[in-house]
mmCIF file of C-alpha atoms in Angstrom:
data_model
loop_
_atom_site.group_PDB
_atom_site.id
_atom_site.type_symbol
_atom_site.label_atom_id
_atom_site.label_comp_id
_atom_site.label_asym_id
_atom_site.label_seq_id
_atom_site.Cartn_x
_atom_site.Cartn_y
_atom_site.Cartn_z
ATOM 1 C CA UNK A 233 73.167 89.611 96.839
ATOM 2 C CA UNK A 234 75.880 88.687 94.430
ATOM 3 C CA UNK A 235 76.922 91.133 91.824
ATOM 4 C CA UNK A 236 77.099 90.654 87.972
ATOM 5 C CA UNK A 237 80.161 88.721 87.562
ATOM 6 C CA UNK A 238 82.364 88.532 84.639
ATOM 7 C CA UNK A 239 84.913 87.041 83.224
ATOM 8 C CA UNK A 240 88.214 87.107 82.077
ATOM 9 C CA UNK A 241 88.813 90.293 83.412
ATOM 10 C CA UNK A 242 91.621 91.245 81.479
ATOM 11 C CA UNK A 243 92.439 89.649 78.020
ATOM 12 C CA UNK A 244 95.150 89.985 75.636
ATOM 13 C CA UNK A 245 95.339 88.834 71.676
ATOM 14 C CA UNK A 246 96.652 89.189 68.821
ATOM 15 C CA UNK A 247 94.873 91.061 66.332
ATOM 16 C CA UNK A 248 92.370 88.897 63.865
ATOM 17 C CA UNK A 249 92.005 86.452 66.590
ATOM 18 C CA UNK A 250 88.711 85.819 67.846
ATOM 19 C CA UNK A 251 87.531 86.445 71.925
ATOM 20 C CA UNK A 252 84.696 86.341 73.925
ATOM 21 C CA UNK A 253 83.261 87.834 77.031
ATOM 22 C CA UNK A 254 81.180 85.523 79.758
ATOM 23 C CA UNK A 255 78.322 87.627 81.690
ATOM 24 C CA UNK A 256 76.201 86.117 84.490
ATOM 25 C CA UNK A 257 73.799 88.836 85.656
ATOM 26 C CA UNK A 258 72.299 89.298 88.997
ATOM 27 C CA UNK A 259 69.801 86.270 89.951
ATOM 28 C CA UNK A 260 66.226 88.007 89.067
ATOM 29 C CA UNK A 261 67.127 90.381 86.685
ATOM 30 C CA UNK A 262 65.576 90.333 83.227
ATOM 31 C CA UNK A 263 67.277 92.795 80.970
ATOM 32 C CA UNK A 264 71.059 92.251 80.274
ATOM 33 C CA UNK A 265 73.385 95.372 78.740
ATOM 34 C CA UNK A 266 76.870 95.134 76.875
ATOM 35 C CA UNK A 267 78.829 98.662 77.183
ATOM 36 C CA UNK A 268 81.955 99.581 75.506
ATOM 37 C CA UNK A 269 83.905 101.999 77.317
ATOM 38 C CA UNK A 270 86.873 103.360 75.678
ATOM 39 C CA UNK A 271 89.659 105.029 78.225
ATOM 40 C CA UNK A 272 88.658 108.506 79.552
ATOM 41 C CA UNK A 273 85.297 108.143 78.368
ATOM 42 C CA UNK A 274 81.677 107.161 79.170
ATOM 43 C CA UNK A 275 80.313 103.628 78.481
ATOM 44 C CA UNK A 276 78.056 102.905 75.301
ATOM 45 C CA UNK A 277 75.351 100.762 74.743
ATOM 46 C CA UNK A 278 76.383 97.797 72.155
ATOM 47 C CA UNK A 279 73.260 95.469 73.303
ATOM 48 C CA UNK A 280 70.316 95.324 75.727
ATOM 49 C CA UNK A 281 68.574 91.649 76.108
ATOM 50 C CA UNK A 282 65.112 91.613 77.920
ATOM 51 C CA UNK A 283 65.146 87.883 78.699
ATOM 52 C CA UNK A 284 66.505 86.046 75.801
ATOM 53 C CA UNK A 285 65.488 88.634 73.127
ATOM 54 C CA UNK A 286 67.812 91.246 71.853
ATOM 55 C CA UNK A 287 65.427 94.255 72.033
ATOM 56 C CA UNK A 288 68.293 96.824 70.840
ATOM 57 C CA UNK A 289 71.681 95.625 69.126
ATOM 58 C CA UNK A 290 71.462 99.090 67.034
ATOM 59 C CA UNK A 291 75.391 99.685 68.114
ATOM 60 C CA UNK A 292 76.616 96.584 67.877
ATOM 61 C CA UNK A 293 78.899 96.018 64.592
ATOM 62 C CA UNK A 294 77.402 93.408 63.358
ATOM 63 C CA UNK A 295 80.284 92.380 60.558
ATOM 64 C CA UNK A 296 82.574 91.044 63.692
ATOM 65 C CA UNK A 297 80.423 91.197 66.989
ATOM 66 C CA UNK A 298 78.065 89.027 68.028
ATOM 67 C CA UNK A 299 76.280 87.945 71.355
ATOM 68 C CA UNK A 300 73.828 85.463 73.104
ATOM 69 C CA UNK A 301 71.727 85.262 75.956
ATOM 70 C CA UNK A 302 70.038 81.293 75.113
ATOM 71 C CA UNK A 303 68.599 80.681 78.348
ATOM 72 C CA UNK A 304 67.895 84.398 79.662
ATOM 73 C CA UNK A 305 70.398 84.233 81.951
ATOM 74 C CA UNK A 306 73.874 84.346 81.149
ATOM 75 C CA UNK A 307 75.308 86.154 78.421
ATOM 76 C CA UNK A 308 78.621 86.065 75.948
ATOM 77 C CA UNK A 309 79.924 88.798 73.774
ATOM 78 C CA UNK A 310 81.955 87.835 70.751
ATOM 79 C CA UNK A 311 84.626 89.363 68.540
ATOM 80 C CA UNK A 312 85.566 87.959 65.713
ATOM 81 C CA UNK A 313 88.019 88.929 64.067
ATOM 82 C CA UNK A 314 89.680 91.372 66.418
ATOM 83 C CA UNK A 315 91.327 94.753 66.036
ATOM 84 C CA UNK A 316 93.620 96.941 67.518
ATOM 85 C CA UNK A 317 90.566 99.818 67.916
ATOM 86 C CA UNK A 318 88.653 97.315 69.790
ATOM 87 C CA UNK A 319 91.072 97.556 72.544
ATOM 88 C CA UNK A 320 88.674 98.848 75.657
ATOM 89 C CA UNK A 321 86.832 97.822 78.445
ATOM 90 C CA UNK A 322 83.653 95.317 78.001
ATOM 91 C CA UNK A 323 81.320 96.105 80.529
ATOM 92 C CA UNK A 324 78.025 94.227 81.229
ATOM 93 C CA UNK A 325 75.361 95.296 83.289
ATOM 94 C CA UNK A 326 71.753 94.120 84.158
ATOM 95 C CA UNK A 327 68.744 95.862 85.813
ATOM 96 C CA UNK A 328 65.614 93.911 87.036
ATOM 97 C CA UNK A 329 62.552 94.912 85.106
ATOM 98 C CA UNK A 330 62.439 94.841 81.022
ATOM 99 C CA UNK A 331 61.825 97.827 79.242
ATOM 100 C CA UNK A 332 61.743 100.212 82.123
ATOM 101 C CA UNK A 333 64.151 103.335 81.822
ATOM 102 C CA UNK A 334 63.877 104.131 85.330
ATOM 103 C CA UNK A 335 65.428 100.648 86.852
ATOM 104 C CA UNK A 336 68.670 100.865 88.110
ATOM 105 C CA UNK A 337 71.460 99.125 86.142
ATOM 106 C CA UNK A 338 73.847 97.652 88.205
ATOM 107 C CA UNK A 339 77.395 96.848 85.969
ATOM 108 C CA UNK A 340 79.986 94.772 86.602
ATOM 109 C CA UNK A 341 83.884 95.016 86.818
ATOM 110 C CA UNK A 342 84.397 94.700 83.113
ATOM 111 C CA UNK A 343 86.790 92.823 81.168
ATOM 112 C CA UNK A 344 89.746 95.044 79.873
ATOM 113 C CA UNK A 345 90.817 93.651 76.177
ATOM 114 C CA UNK A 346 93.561 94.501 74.771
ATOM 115 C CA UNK A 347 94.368 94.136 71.127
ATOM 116 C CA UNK A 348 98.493 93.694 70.116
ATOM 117 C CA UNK B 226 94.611 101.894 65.095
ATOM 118 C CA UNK B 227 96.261 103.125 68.167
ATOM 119 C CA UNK B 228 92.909 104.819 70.487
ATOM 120 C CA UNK B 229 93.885 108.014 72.729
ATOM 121 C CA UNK B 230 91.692 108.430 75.409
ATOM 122 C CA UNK B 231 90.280 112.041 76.083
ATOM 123 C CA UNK B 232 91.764 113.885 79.098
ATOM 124 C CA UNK B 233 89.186 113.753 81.444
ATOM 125 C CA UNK B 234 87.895 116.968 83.877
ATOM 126 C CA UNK B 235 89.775 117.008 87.187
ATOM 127 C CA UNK B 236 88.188 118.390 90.333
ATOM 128 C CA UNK B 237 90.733 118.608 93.246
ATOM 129 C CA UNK B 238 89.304 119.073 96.864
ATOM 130 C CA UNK B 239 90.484 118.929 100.330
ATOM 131 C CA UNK B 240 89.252 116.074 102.266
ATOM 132 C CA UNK B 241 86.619 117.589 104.171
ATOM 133 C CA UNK B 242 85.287 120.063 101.687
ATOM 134 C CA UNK B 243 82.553 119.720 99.583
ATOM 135 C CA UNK B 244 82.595 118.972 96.104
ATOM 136 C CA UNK B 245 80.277 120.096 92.885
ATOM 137 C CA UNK B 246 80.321 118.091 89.616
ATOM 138 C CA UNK B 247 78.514 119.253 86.659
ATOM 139 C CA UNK B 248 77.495 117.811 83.647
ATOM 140 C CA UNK B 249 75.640 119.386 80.509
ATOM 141 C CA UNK B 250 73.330 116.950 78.627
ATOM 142 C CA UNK B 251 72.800 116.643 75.223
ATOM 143 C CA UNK B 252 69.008 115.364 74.721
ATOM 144 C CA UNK B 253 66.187 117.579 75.910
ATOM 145 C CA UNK B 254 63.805 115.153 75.636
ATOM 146 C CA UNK B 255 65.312 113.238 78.464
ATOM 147 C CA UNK B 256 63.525 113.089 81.343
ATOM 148 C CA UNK B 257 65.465 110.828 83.404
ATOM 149 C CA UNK B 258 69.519 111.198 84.594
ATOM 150 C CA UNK B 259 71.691 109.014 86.875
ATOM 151 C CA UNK B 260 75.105 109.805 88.701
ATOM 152 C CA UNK B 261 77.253 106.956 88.413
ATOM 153 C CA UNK B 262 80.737 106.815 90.257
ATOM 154 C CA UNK B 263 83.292 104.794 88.713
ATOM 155 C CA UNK B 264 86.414 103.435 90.576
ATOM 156 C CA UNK B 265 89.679 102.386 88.796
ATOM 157 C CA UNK B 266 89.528 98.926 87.686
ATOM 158 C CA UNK B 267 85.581 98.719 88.428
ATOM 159 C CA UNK B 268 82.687 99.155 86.752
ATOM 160 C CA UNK B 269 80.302 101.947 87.110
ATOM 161 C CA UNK B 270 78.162 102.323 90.410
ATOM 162 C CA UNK B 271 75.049 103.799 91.036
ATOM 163 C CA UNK B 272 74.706 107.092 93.280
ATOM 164 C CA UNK B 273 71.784 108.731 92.599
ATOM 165 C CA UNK B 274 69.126 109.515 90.222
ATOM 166 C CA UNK B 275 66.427 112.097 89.358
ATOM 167 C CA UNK B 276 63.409 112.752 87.189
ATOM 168 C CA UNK B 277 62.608 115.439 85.035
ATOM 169 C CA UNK B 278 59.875 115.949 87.238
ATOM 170 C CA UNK B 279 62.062 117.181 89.868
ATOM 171 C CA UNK B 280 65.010 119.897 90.121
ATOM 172 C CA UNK B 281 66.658 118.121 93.702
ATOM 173 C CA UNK B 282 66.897 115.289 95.511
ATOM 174 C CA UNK B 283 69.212 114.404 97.956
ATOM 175 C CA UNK B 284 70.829 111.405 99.616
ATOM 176 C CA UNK B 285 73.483 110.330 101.922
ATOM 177 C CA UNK B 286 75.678 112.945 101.702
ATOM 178 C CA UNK B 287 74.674 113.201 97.745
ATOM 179 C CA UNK B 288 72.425 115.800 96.224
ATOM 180 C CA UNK B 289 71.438 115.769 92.555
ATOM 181 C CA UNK B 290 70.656 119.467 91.356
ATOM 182 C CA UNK B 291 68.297 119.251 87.547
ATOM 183 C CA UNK B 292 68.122 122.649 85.765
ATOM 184 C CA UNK B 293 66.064 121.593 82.768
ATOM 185 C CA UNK B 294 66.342 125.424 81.238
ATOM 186 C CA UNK B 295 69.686 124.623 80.599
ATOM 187 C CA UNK B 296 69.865 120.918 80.519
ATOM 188 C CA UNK B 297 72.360 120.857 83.473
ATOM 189 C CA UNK B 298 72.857 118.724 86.036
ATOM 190 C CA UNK B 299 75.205 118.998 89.071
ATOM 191 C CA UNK B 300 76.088 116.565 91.772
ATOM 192 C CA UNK B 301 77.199 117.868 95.236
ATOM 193 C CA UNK B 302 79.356 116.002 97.311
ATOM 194 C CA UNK B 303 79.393 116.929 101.079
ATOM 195 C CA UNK B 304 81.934 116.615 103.551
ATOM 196 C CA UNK B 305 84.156 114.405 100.393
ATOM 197 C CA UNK B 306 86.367 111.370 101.948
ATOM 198 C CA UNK B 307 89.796 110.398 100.543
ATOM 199 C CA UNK B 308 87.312 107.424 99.023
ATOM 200 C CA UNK B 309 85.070 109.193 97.314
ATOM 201 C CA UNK B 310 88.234 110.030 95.175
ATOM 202 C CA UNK B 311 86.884 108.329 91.175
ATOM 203 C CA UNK B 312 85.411 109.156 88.014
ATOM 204 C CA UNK B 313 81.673 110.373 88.201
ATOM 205 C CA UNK B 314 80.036 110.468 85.467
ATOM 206 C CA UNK B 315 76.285 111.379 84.222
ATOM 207 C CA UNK B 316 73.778 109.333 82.098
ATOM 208 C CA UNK B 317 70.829 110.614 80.639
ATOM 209 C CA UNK B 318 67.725 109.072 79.371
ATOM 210 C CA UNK B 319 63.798 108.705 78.521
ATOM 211 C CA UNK B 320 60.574 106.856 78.794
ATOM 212 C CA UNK B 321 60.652 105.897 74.940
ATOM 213 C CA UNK B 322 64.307 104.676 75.326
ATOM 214 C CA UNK B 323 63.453 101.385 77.477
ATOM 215 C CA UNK B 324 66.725 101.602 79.525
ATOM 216 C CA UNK B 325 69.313 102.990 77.009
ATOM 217 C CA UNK B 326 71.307 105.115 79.006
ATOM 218 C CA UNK B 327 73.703 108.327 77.278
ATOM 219 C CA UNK B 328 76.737 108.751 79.487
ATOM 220 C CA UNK B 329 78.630 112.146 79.444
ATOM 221 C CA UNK B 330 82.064 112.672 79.459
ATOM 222 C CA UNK B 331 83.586 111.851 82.964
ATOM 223 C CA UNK B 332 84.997 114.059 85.754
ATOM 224 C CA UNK B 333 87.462 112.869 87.664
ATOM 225 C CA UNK B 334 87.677 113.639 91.400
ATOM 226 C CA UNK B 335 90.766 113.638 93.553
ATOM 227 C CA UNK B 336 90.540 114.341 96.897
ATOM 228 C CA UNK B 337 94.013 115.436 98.887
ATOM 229 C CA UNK B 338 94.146 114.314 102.721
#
């Protein structure tokens, strides 16, 4: 079984320039995460999708993120406009059931951005 | 701004030995908590996990340790490799939170050969 895959997975900008983040989530699974993990600490929940739906974008910064899931499947992330304290890792993960606390999420790799 | 990362917990261990995380959590409403170990340049990966329900379980090599009293958790490596040398960290959770996990702050093991 393939993993969640993402992609780039390292980016580097300029600050006030725009990015995104591509997700594609293991086949079968329903609920989709974005994490933010800043160096030296733990990830934290930006967005969880179940299917298409954002059930909980209570952390995401709504003034310059944004993020889709259209077909329930794969997922972007967007930053626009970047800045320098949004330099971390992007991680996505995805777990199989919707709703269910107990279901393992499995992440992927992350993309590292880096804001100049 | 320029970010500073936190200076994570370091656990140092013979290859061999066996090694004991811990982790306080915040929430005492959470009934659910995951060890995650996290490799440099990869994401997060599932060891183990444990209900409130629960104050052990064990796995390969693994056990998961749940004092509720104290909302503490500990994670007991036996026997540690050279590659179980990474960041652990623990997540918390509950029932009402549909999935939204709480990591804690990371411990970083290094295990000398």
């Amino acid at each position: 079984e393939a993993g969640v895959v993402q992609s780039p997975r390292y980016k580097i900008i300029e600050k006030k320039q725009p990015v995104a983040f591509w997700c594609n989530p293991i086949s079968g699974h329903n609920t989709l995460y974005w994490y933010l993990q800043n160096l030296g600490q733990g990830p934290e929940l930006l967005i969880r999708y179940e299917n298409e739906e954002a059930v909980d974008d209570s952390q995401l910064p709504k003034d310059r993120f944004s993020a889709e899931r259209l077909k329930g499947v794969d997922s972007t992330l967007k930053i626009q406009p970047a800045e320098l304290g949004d330099s971390a890792v992007y991680l996505c993960a995805s777990s199989r059931y919707s709703g269910l606390s107990t279901d393992t999420q499995y992440f992927g790799p992350g993309t590292r951005l880096t804001v100049l | 701004g320029e970010s500073v990362g936190l200076h994570l917990p370091t656990l140092s261990v013979q290859e061999g030995d066996n090694s004991i995380i811990n982790c306080a959590y915040s929430n005492s409403a959470s009934d659910y908590f995951i060890w995650y170990k996290q490799e440099s340049g990869k994401g997060p990966q599932f060891i183990i996990d444990i209900r409130s329900n629960m104050d052990k379980r064990q796995g390969q090599r693994v056990t998961v340790l749940l004092n509720k009293t104290v909302k503490h958790l500990s994670l007991q490596i036996a026997a540690t490799q050279p590659g179980d040398s990474a960041v652990y960290f623990c997540a918390e959770t509950n029932y009402n939170q549909g999935g939204k996990l709480i990591f804690g702050q990371g411990t970083e093991l290094s295990v000398k050969p």
